[in-house]
Coordinates of C-alpha atoms in Angstrom, one line a residue:
X15 CA 57.6 -59.8 -67.0
X16 CA 56.7 -59.0 -63.4
X17 CA 60.2 -57.5 -62.8
X18 CA 59.6 -55.2 -65.8
X19 CA 56.2 -54.1 -64.5
X20 CA 57.7 -53.3 -61.0
X21 CA 60.5 -51.4 -62.5
X22 CA 58.1 -49.4 -64.7
X23 CA 55.8 -48.6 -61.8
X24 CA 58.8 -47.5 -59.7
X25 CA 60.1 -45.3 -62.6
X26 CA 56.6 -43.7 -63.1
X27 CA 56.4 -43.1 -59.3
X28 CA 59.8 -41.5 -59.2
X29 CA 58.9 -39.2 -62.2
X30 CA 55.6 -38.2 -60.5
X31 CA 57.3 -37.4 -57.3
X32 CA 59.9 -35.4 -59.2
X33 CA 57.3 -33.5 -61.2
X34 CA 55.3 -32.8 -58.0
X35 CA 58.5 -31.6 -56.4
X36 CA 59.4 -29.4 -59.2
X37 CA 55.8 -28.0 -59.4
X38 CA 55.8 -27.3 -55.6
X39 CA 59.2 -25.6 -55.9
X40 CA 58.1 -23.5 -58.8
X41 CA 54.8 -22.6 -57.2
X42 CA 56.8 -21.3 -54.2
X43 CA 59.3 -19.6 -56.5
X44 CA 58.3 -15.9 -56.3
X45 CA 60.2 -14.9 -59.4
X46 CA 58.7 -17.7 -61.4
X47 CA 55.2 -16.8 -60.4
X48 CA 55.6 -13.1 -61.1
X49 CA 57.1 -13.9 -64.5
X50 CA 54.2 -16.2 -65.4
X51 CA 51.5 -13.7 -64.3
X52 CA 53.3 -11.0 -66.4
X53 CA 53.6 -13.2 -69.5
X54 CA 49.9 -14.2 -69.4
X55 CA 48.7 -10.6 -68.9
X56 CA 50.8 -9.4 -71.8
X57 CA 49.6 -12.3 -74.0
X58 CA 45.9 -11.7 -73.5
X59 CA 45.8 -7.9 -73.0
X60 CA 49.0 -6.5 -74.6
X61 CA 49.6 -4.6 -71.3
X62 CA 52.3 -5.1 -68.6
X63 CA 51.3 -6.5 -65.2
X64 CA 53.9 -6.1 -62.5
X65 CA 54.0 -7.3 -58.9
X66 CA 56.6 -5.3 -57.1
X67 CA 55.9 -6.5 -53.5
X68 CA 55.9 -10.0 -52.0
X69 CA 53.9 -12.7 -53.8
X70 CA 52.9 -15.8 -51.8
X71 CA 51.0 -18.9 -52.7
X72 CA 49.6 -21.0 -49.8
X73 CA 48.7 -24.4 -51.1
X74 CA 45.8 -26.5 -49.6
X75 CA 42.2 -27.4 -50.1
X76 CA 41.6 -23.7 -49.9
X77 CA 44.6 -22.1 -51.8
X78 CA 45.3 -18.5 -51.2
X79 CA 47.3 -16.1 -53.4
X80 CA 48.6 -13.0 -51.7
X81 CA 50.3 -10.1 -53.6
X82 CA 51.4 -6.6 -52.8
X83 CA 52.1 -3.6 -54.9
X84 CA 50.4 -4.7 -58.1
X85 CA 50.3 -2.4 -61.2
X86 CA 48.6 -2.8 -64.6
X87 CA 49.8 -0.6 -67.4
X88 CA 47.7 2.1 -69.0
X89 CA 47.0 2.6 -72.7
X90 CA 50.0 4.2 -74.5
X91 CA 48.1 7.4 -75.1
X92 CA 47.0 7.9 -71.5
X93 CA 48.8 10.4 -69.3
X94 CA 48.9 8.2 -66.2
X95 CA 51.3 5.2 -66.7
X96 CA 49.2 2.8 -64.7
X97 CA 45.5 2.1 -65.3
X98 CA 45.3 0.0 -62.0
X99 CA 47.3 0.1 -58.9
X100 CA 46.6 -2.3 -55.9
X101 CA 48.3 -2.1 -52.6
X102 CA 47.3 -5.6 -51.5
X103 CA 45.3 -8.5 -53.0
X104 CA 44.2 -11.7 -51.3
X105 CA 42.3 -14.4 -53.3
X106 CA 41.3 -17.7 -51.9
X107 CA 40.1 -20.6 -54.1
X108 CA 38.4 -23.8 -53.1
X109 CA 40.5 -26.2 -55.2
X110 CA 38.0 -29.2 -55.3
X111 CA 35.3 -26.9 -56.6
X112 CA 37.5 -26.3 -59.8
X113 CA 36.9 -30.0 -60.7
X114 CA 33.3 -30.3 -59.5
X115 CA 30.4 -30.5 -61.9
X116 CA 28.0 -29.5 -59.1
X117 CA 28.5 -25.8 -59.8
X118 CA 30.9 -23.0 -60.6
X119 CA 34.3 -22.6 -58.8
X120 CA 34.0 -21.4 -55.2
X121 CA 35.9 -18.3 -54.1
X122 CA 35.6 -18.1 -50.3
X123 CA 37.4 -14.7 -50.0
X124 CA 38.7 -11.7 -52.0
X125 CA 40.3 -8.8 -50.3
X126 CA 41.4 -5.6 -52.2
X127 CA 43.1 -2.8 -50.2
X128 CA 44.6 0.4 -51.4
X129 CA 43.7 0.6 -55.0
X130 CA 43.7 3.3 -57.6
X131 CA 41.8 2.9 -60.9
X132 CA 42.2 5.4 -63.8
X133 CA 39.5 5.1 -66.5
X134 CA 39.3 7.5 -69.4
X135 CA 38.1 7.7 -73.0
X136 CA 38.1 10.1 -75.8
X137 CA 36.9 10.4 -79.4
X138 CA 40.4 9.8 -80.9
X139 CA 41.9 6.9 -78.9
X140 CA 38.8 5.1 -77.6
X141 CA 38.7 3.8 -74.0
X142 CA 41.7 2.6 -72.0
X143 CA 39.6 -0.3 -70.6
X144 CA 39.2 -1.9 -74.1
X145 CA 41.9 -4.5 -73.6
X146 CA 40.4 -7.8 -74.7
X147 CA 39.8 -8.9 -78.3
X148 CA 36.4 -8.0 -79.8
X149 CA 33.9 -10.8 -79.6
X150 CA 31.2 -11.5 -82.2
X151 CA 27.9 -10.2 -81.2
X152 CA 25.3 -13.0 -80.8
X153 CA 22.2 -12.9 -83.0
X154 CA 19.2 -11.2 -81.5
X155 CA 16.8 -13.4 -79.8
X156 CA 13.5 -13.0 -78.1
X157 CA 14.5 -15.3 -75.2
X158 CA 16.3 -14.1 -72.2
X159 CA 19.7 -15.7 -71.8
X160 CA 20.4 -17.7 -68.6
X161 CA 23.8 -18.9 -67.6
X162 CA 25.6 -20.1 -64.5
X163 CA 27.6 -17.5 -62.5
X164 CA 31.3 -17.6 -63.3
X165 CA 32.2 -18.1 -59.6
X166 CA 30.5 -18.5 -56.3
X167 CA 31.8 -15.7 -54.1
X168 CA 31.3 -15.9 -50.4
X169 CA 33.0 -12.7 -49.2
X170 CA 34.3 -9.6 -51.0
X171 CA 36.1 -6.8 -49.1
X172 CA 37.3 -3.6 -50.8
X173 CA 38.9 -0.9 -48.7
X174 CA 40.7 2.4 -49.3
X175 CA 40.2 2.5 -53.1
X176 CA 39.8 5.4 -55.6
X177 CA 38.4 5.4 -59.1
X178 CA 38.5 8.2 -61.6
X179 CA 36.4 8.3 -64.8
X180 CA 36.9 10.9 -67.5
X181 CA 35.2 10.7 -70.9
X182 CA 34.5 13.1 -73.7
X183 CA 30.9 13.4 -72.7
X184 CA 31.5 14.4 -69.1
X185 CA 31.8 18.0 -68.1
X186 CA 34.4 17.0 -65.6
X187 CA 35.9 13.7 -64.3
X188 CA 33.9 11.5 -62.0
X189 CA 35.7 10.7 -58.7
X190 CA 34.8 7.8 -56.5
X191 CA 36.4 7.1 -53.2
X192 CA 35.7 3.9 -51.4
X193 CA 36.3 3.6 -47.6
X194 CA 34.6 0.2 -47.5
X195 CA 32.6 -2.2 -49.8
X196 CA 31.6 -5.4 -48.2
X197 CA 29.6 -8.3 -49.7
X198 CA 29.3 -11.2 -47.4
X199 CA 27.1 -14.3 -47.8
X200 CA 25.4 -15.6 -44.7
X201 CA 24.6 -19.2 -43.8
X202 CA 21.1 -18.7 -45.4
X203 CA 22.7 -17.5 -48.7
X204 CA 21.6 -14.0 -48.0
X205 CA 24.2 -11.5 -49.2
X206 CA 24.7 -8.6 -46.8
X207 CA 25.6 -5.4 -48.6
X208 CA 27.6 -2.5 -47.0
X209 CA 29.0 0.5 -48.9
X210 CA 30.7 3.5 -47.4
X211 CA 32.5 6.1 -49.5
X212 CA 32.4 9.4 -51.5
X213 CA 31.1 10.2 -55.0
X214 CA 32.3 13.5 -56.5
X215 CA 32.7 15.0 -53.0
X216 CA 29.4 13.8 -51.7
X217 CA 29.0 11.0 -49.1
X218 CA 27.5 7.8 -50.5
X219 CA 26.4 4.7 -48.6
X220 CA 24.4 1.5 -49.1
X221 CA 23.0 -1.0 -46.7
X222 CA 20.8 -4.0 -47.1
X223 CA 20.6 -7.5 -48.4
X224 CA 20.0 -9.7 -51.6
X225 CA 18.9 -13.3 -51.7
X226 CA 20.2 -15.3 -53.6
X227 CA 22.8 -13.5 -55.7
X228 CA 23.2 -16.2 -58.3
X229 CA 19.6 -15.5 -59.5
X230 CA 21.0 -12.5 -61.4
X231 CA 22.7 -15.1 -63.7
X232 CA 20.6 -18.2 -63.8
X233 CA 17.2 -16.7 -63.0
X234 CA 14.7 -17.8 -60.4
X235 CA 13.3 -16.0 -57.4
X236 CA 15.0 -13.2 -55.6
X237 CA 14.3 -11.0 -52.6
X238 CA 16.0 -7.7 -51.7
X239 CA 15.8 -4.8 -49.3
X240 CA 18.3 -2.0 -50.1
X241 CA 18.7 1.6 -49.0
X242 CA 21.2 3.9 -50.9
X243 CA 22.1 7.4 -49.8
X244 CA 24.0 10.0 -51.9
X245 CA 24.3 13.3 -50.1
X246 CA 20.7 14.3 -49.6
X247 CA 19.5 11.9 -52.3
X248 CA 17.7 8.7 -51.3
X249 CA 16.9 5.5 -53.1
X250 CA 14.8 2.9 -51.4
X251 CA 13.9 -0.5 -52.9
X252 CA 12.3 -3.6 -51.4
X253 CA 10.4 -6.6 -52.7
X254 CA 10.6 -9.9 -54.5
X255 CA 10.6 -11.2 -58.1
X256 CA 9.7 -14.6 -59.4
X257 CA 12.5 -14.5 -62.0
X258 CA 15.5 -12.1 -61.6
X259 CA 16.6 -12.5 -65.2
X260 CA 13.2 -11.4 -66.7
X261 CA 11.8 -9.5 -63.7
X262 CA 8.7 -11.6 -64.1
X263 CA 6.3 -11.9 -61.1
X264 CA 7.7 -8.7 -59.5
X265 CA 6.3 -7.5 -56.2
X266 CA 8.3 -4.4 -55.2
X267 CA 8.2 -0.7 -54.3
X268 CA 10.9 1.8 -55.2
X269 CA 11.3 5.5 -54.4
X270 CA 14.0 7.9 -55.6
X271 CA 13.8 11.3 -54.0
X272 CA 15.6 14.4 -52.7
X273 CA 16.1 18.1 -53.0
X274 CA 17.6 20.0 -55.9
X275 CA 18.1 17.5 -58.7
X276 CA 20.5 20.0 -60.3
X277 CA 22.9 19.5 -57.5
X278 CA 22.8 15.8 -58.1
X279 CA 23.4 16.2 -61.8
X280 CA 26.3 18.6 -61.0
X281 CA 27.8 16.0 -58.6
X282 CA 27.6 13.4 -61.4
X283 CA 29.2 15.8 -63.9
X284 CA 26.0 15.7 -66.1
X285 CA 24.4 18.6 -67.9
X286 CA 21.7 20.4 -65.9
X287 CA 18.7 19.1 -67.9
X288 CA 16.4 19.4 -64.9
X289 CA 16.0 21.4 -61.8
X290 CA 14.1 21.5 -58.5
X291 CA 13.1 18.9 -55.9
X292 CA 12.4 15.4 -57.2
X293 CA 10.3 12.4 -56.0
X294 CA 10.1 9.4 -58.4
X295 CA 8.1 6.3 -57.5
X296 CA 7.7 2.9 -59.1
X297 CA 5.4 0.2 -58.1
X298 CA 5.1 -3.4 -59.4
X299 CA 2.3 -5.7 -58.4
X300 CA 1.9 -9.2 -59.9
X301 CA -1.4 -10.8 -60.3
X302 CA -1.5 -14.2 -62.0
X303 CA 1.1 -14.3 -64.8
X304 CA 1.0 -10.5 -65.4
X305 CA 2.6 -7.6 -63.6
X306 CA 1.1 -4.2 -63.2
X307 CA 3.5 -1.3 -63.7
X308 CA 2.8 2.1 -62.0
X309 CA 5.3 4.9 -62.5
X310 CA 4.5 8.4 -61.2
X311 CA 6.7 11.2 -60.2
X312 CA 9.1 13.9 -61.2
X313 CA 12.8 14.3 -61.7
X314 CA 12.8 17.9 -60.8
X315 CA 11.2 19.7 -63.8
X316 CA 10.8 16.5 -65.8
X317 CA 7.5 14.9 -65.2
X318 CA 6.7 11.3 -66.1
X319 CA 3.8 8.9 -65.7
X320 CA 3.4 5.3 -67.0
X321 CA 1.1 2.4 -66.3
X322 CA 0.5 -0.9 -67.9
X323 CA 0.4 -4.7 -67.6
X324 CA 3.3 -6.9 -68.7
X325 CA 4.1 -10.6 -68.5
X326 CA 7.7 -9.7 -67.7
X327 CA 9.7 -6.5 -67.5
X328 CA 12.7 -7.7 -69.6
X329 CA 11.7 -8.4 -73.3
X330 CA 8.0 -8.7 -72.6
X331 CA 5.9 -10.8 -75.0
X332 CA 2.4 -9.8 -73.8
X333 CA 0.9 -6.7 -72.3
X334 CA 0.9 -2.9 -72.8
X335 CA 2.4 0.3 -71.4
X336 CA 1.0 3.8 -71.7
X337 CA 3.3 6.7 -70.9
X338 CA 3.6 10.5 -70.7
X339 CA 6.8 12.5 -70.4
X340 CA 7.5 16.3 -70.5
X341 CA 10.4 18.5 -69.7
X342 CA 11.7 22.1 -70.0
X343 CA 14.7 21.8 -72.4
X344 CA 15.2 19.3 -75.2
X345 CA 18.8 20.5 -75.9
X346 CA 19.9 19.8 -72.3
X347 CA 18.3 16.4 -72.2
X348 CA 19.9 15.5 -75.5
X349 CA 23.3 16.5 -74.2
X350 CA 22.9 14.3 -71.2
X351 CA 22.5 11.3 -73.5
X352 CA 25.4 12.4 -75.9
X353 CA 23.1 13.9 -78.6
X354 CA 24.4 17.4 -79.2
X355 CA 22.8 20.3 -81.1
X356 CA 19.1 19.6 -80.4
X357 CA 16.9 22.7 -80.5
X358 CA 16.2 24.4 -77.1
X359 CA 12.7 24.5 -75.7
X360 CA 10.1 22.4 -73.9
X361 CA 9.2 18.9 -75.1
X362 CA 6.6 16.2 -74.5
X363 CA 6.1 12.5 -75.4
X364 CA 3.0 10.4 -75.1
X365 CA 1.9 7.1 -76.5
X366 CA 1.0 3.5 -76.0
X367 CA 3.1 0.3 -76.7
X368 CA 1.5 -3.1 -77.0
X369 CA 3.5 -6.3 -76.9
X370 CA 2.2 -9.3 -78.9
X371 CA 4.8 -12.0 -79.1
X372 CA 7.6 -10.8 -81.5
X373 CA 5.5 -7.7 -82.4
X374 CA 5.7 -4.3 -80.8
X375 CA 2.8 -2.1 -81.7
X376 CA 3.0 1.7 -81.3
X377 CA -0.3 3.6 -81.0
X378 CA -0.9 7.4 -80.8
X379 CA 2.8 8.0 -80.2
X380 CA 3.4 11.7 -80.3
X381 CA 6.6 13.7 -79.7
X382 CA 6.2 17.5 -79.6
X383 CA 8.5 20.5 -79.2
X384 CA 8.0 24.2 -79.9
X385 CA 6.6 24.2 -83.4
X386 CA 7.4 20.5 -84.2
X387 CA 5.2 17.4 -84.0
X388 CA 6.1 13.7 -84.9
X389 CA 3.3 11.1 -85.0
X390 CA 4.2 7.4 -85.3
X391 CA 1.8 4.4 -85.5
X392 CA 2.5 0.9 -86.6
X393 CA 4.2 -2.4 -85.8
X394 CA 7.9 -3.3 -85.2
X395 CA 8.9 -6.9 -85.5
X396 CA 11.7 -8.1 -83.2
X397 CA 12.9 -11.1 -85.3
X398 CA 16.2 -11.1 -87.1
X399 CA 15.1 -9.5 -90.4
X400 CA 12.3 -7.4 -88.8
X401 CA 10.1 -8.7 -91.7
X402 CA 6.6 -7.4 -91.3
X403 CA 7.6 -4.1 -89.7
X404 CA 5.5 -1.2 -90.8
X405 CA 5.3 2.3 -89.5
X406 CA 3.2 5.3 -90.5
X407 CA 5.0 8.5 -89.9
X408 CA 3.8 12.2 -90.0
X409 CA 6.3 15.0 -89.3
X410 CA 5.4 18.7 -89.3
X411 CA 7.7 21.6 -88.4
X412 CA 7.0 25.4 -88.4
X413 CA 10.8 25.9 -88.9
X414 CA 12.9 23.0 -90.0
X415 CA 16.0 25.2 -90.1
X416 CA 16.5 25.0 -86.4
X417 CA 17.3 21.3 -86.8
X418 CA 20.2 21.9 -89.2
X419 CA 22.9 21.7 -86.4
X420 CA 22.1 18.0 -86.1
X421 CA 23.6 17.7 -89.6
X422 CA 26.6 19.8 -88.6
X423 CA 25.3 23.0 -90.2
X424 CA 24.4 26.3 -88.5
X425 CA 20.7 26.9 -87.8
X426 CA 19.0 29.4 -90.2
X427 CA 15.4 30.1 -91.4
X428 CA 14.2 27.6 -94.0
X429 CA 10.5 27.6 -93.5
X430 CA 7.8 25.0 -92.8
X431 CA 8.1 21.2 -93.6
X432 CA 5.5 18.5 -93.8
X433 CA 6.4 14.8 -94.2
X434 CA 3.9 12.0 -94.4
X435 CA 4.7 8.4 -95.4
X436 CA 5.1 4.7 -94.6
X437 CA 8.2 2.7 -94.0
X438 CA 8.1 -1.1 -93.9
X439 CA 10.3 -4.2 -94.1
X440 CA 9.4 -7.0 -96.6
X441 CA 9.9 -10.7 -96.3
X442 CA 13.5 -10.4 -97.6
X443 CA 14.5 -7.8 -95.0
X444 CA 14.4 -4.9 -97.5
X445 CA 13.3 -1.5 -96.3
X446 CA 10.5 -0.1 -98.4
X447 CA 9.3 3.5 -98.3
X448 CA 6.4 5.5 -99.7
X449 CA 6.7 9.1 -98.6
X450 CA 5.6 12.6 -99.6
X451 CA 7.5 15.8 -98.6
X452 CA 6.3 19.4 -98.8
X453 CA 9.0 22.0 -98.3
X454 CA 9.8 25.5 -99.6
X455 CA 6.9 25.6 -102.1
X456 CA 7.9 22.2 -103.5
X457 CA 6.5 18.7 -103.2
X458 CA 8.6 15.5 -103.5
X459 CA 7.3 12.0 -103.5
X460 CA 9.4 8.8 -103.4
X461 CA 8.4 5.1 -103.5
X462 CA 10.3 1.9 -103.6
X463 CA 13.0 -0.2 -101.9
X464 CA 15.9 1.5 -100.1
X465 CA 18.0 -1.6 -99.3
X466 CA 18.5 -4.1 -96.4
X467 CA 18.3 -2.7 -92.9
X468 CA 21.8 -3.7 -92.1
X469 CA 23.0 -2.0 -95.3
X470 CA 24.4 -1.1 -97.7
X471 CA 21.6 1.2 -98.8
X472 CA 21.0 1.0 -102.5
X473 CA 17.7 2.8 -103.2
X474 CA 15.7 2.2 -106.4
X475 CA 12.9 4.7 -106.2
X476 CA 10.1 6.0 -108.3
X477 CA 10.3 9.8 -107.7
X478 CA 8.2 12.8 -108.6
X479 CA 8.8 16.5 -107.9
X480 CA 6.8 19.7 -108.5
X481 CA 7.1 23.3 -107.6
X482 CA 5.5 26.5 -108.9
X483 CA 8.6 28.5 -107.8
X484 CA 11.7 26.4 -107.1
X485 CA 14.1 29.3 -106.5
X486 CA 14.4 28.8 -102.8
X487 CA 15.1 25.0 -103.2
X488 CA 17.6 25.7 -105.9
X489 CA 19.5 28.2 -103.7
X490 CA 19.5 25.6 -100.8
X491 CA 20.9 23.0 -103.2
X492 CA 23.6 25.3 -104.4
X493 CA 22.4 25.5 -107.9
X494 CA 22.4 29.3 -108.0
X495 CA 20.1 31.4 -110.2
X496 CA 17.0 29.5 -111.3
X497 CA 13.9 30.8 -113.0
X498 CA 10.6 31.5 -111.1
X499 CA 8.7 29.1 -113.3
X500 CA 6.8 25.9 -112.6
X501 CA 8.9 22.7 -112.6
X502 CA 7.7 19.1 -112.9
X503 CA 9.8 16.0 -112.7
X504 CA 9.2 12.2 -112.5
X505 CA 10.9 8.9 -113.2
X506 CA 13.1 6.2 -111.8
X507 CA 16.3 6.9 -109.8
X508 CA 18.6 4.2 -108.4
X509 CA 21.9 4.4 -106.6
X510 CA 24.5 1.7 -106.0
X511 CA 28.3 1.6 -105.6
X512 CA 28.9 5.3 -106.4
X513 CA 26.7 5.1 -109.5
X514 CA 23.3 6.8 -110.1
X515 CA 21.0 5.3 -112.7
X516 CA 18.3 7.4 -114.3
X517 CA 15.4 5.7 -116.1
X518 CA 12.8 7.8 -118.0
X519 CA 13.3 11.0 -116.1
X520 CA 10.8 13.4 -117.6
X521 CA 11.3 17.1 -116.9
X522 CA 9.0 20.0 -117.6
X523 CA 10.1 23.6 -117.1
X524 CA 7.4 26.1 -118.0
X525 CA 6.2 23.9 -120.9
X526 CA 9.7 23.1 -122.1
X527 CA 10.2 19.3 -121.8
X528 CA 13.2 17.0 -121.6
X529 CA 13.8 13.3 -121.1
X530 CA 17.0 11.9 -119.4
X531 CA 18.3 8.3 -119.3
X532 CA 21.6 6.8 -118.4
X533 CA 24.1 6.5 -115.6
X534 CA 26.3 9.0 -113.7
X535 CA 29.6 7.7 -112.1
X536 CA 30.4 9.7 -109.0
X537 CA 34.2 9.0 -109.0
X538 CA 37.2 9.4 -111.3
X539 CA 35.9 12.7 -112.6
X540 CA 32.7 11.0 -113.8
X541 CA 34.6 8.6 -116.0
X542 CA 32.3 6.0 -117.5
X543 CA 29.2 8.2 -117.2
X544 CA 26.7 8.0 -120.0
X545 CA 23.6 10.2 -120.4
X546 CA 21.0 10.4 -123.1
X547 CA 19.1 13.7 -123.2
X548 CA 16.3 14.7 -125.5
X549 CA 14.7 18.1 -125.5
X550 CA 11.2 19.2 -126.8
X551 CA 10.4 22.9 -127.0
X552 CA 8.4 25.3 -129.1
X553 CA 10.9 28.1 -128.5
X554 CA 14.5 27.2 -127.9
X555 CA 15.5 30.8 -127.4
X556 CA 13.0 31.3 -124.6
X557 CA 14.3 28.2 -122.9
X558 CA 17.9 29.5 -123.2
X559 CA 16.8 32.8 -121.6
X560 CA 15.1 30.9 -118.8
X561 CA 18.4 29.1 -118.1
X562 CA 20.3 32.4 -118.2
X563 CA 21.7 32.3 -121.8
X564 CA 20.8 35.3 -123.9
X565 CA 21.2 35.5 -127.7

């Protein structure tokens, strides 16, 4: 028995030595390592990863991978064959940290030298950096997620790198050139930051420190002192926070200033939605468990002011903020945020927001443009179904036709519009409306459920309509000639799955009455539609003449 045990142990030892020898050989086999990297990249991204230069792996407690001439393929539709090119990469890993439960893996050193990154996106093909499978979005929650950093990085050095970004929203590509980016942790865990490069032809630099960096992931206190320069533009920020994830307990001062904000916007390839010198300041001062917010300044011709008290700056649960904002051109501001075809002209916004647990209360919120005013008051619930949300809305416009480009139609005179109503979400997550609209000498009211917020929308509404002269509305709806006679209509209208249900629709045209019930199928040439119509009139000939039928 002992002899068998000795032989077994000897055999296992020989096998382990053989496996270790083969592994060591393979890990020093450059062709094998390159093939494995390429296969894994293709498996997870669908793109080719090539290492054309030397590839070396130095084994030890701190194992270092060195690779030269690395390329990562671009999307098929992209003009440039490579999305990423790297002249030299060095990556050092602390091997024992991979198996330690004390914290994330430790990366003592990363060096990237001589890289070119080509990022682009368009409306047809999407973005070339979308390479990983889609992940399910987590359910909304009022709590701020905390997690351990993926790695602990001691030193990052990037030199001689270029990045280009071109998207459909940009007036021209954004060009970034990096001479040097250095992040290096000191013995006191303070991360020293140094940046030197060019952004769209303007020099950019950053210098300062953060402590500790992992607070961005796991929360907890953080200190910083950073100065950023971009051409003649300056951004200075210094202070502390008690929790870097929620920005709770913040004590900091920040200032963003410089001449000619339009030059800054042009450098960033953004629409010129503001102009002139700018000086924007923000101050945060914590007292007890609340933080006072004080914002005052201008971004050129856009002026903003805000003040308030919050328990935390990220997803606050207590406190309030009052704010004012005004600027010279709504169309240019909308274009900067990807919303095209907004009307031109000055705009302003003012209001107060109160935070009460999962409730956000809007008070005296007013948005105004030339001839338009929107008032909103009420409560928005931030839970999953938003049950209990209720908003009172009032919209008035001296010329609603100038908003038609938002719907893809040319602007044209349509006249005044007044809308007043209430929108709320019941305990089942259904959107309920009660609204009244006055437009083109007509008045329309609608009341009832519209459907769940996440869709599909299947309204079931009690509606009423009246107009003393509906000709303008008929022309707008494409009905054509319509008599200049009073019209009244009321009843129940529901829509679901390409079907309209009409219940007890009562119509009155200049004293001539009709009732309509049934369903209308909006597909297959209305196959399956069924309508019941009854007409009551004292003079059928007169009714026919009103509808354009003589004789």
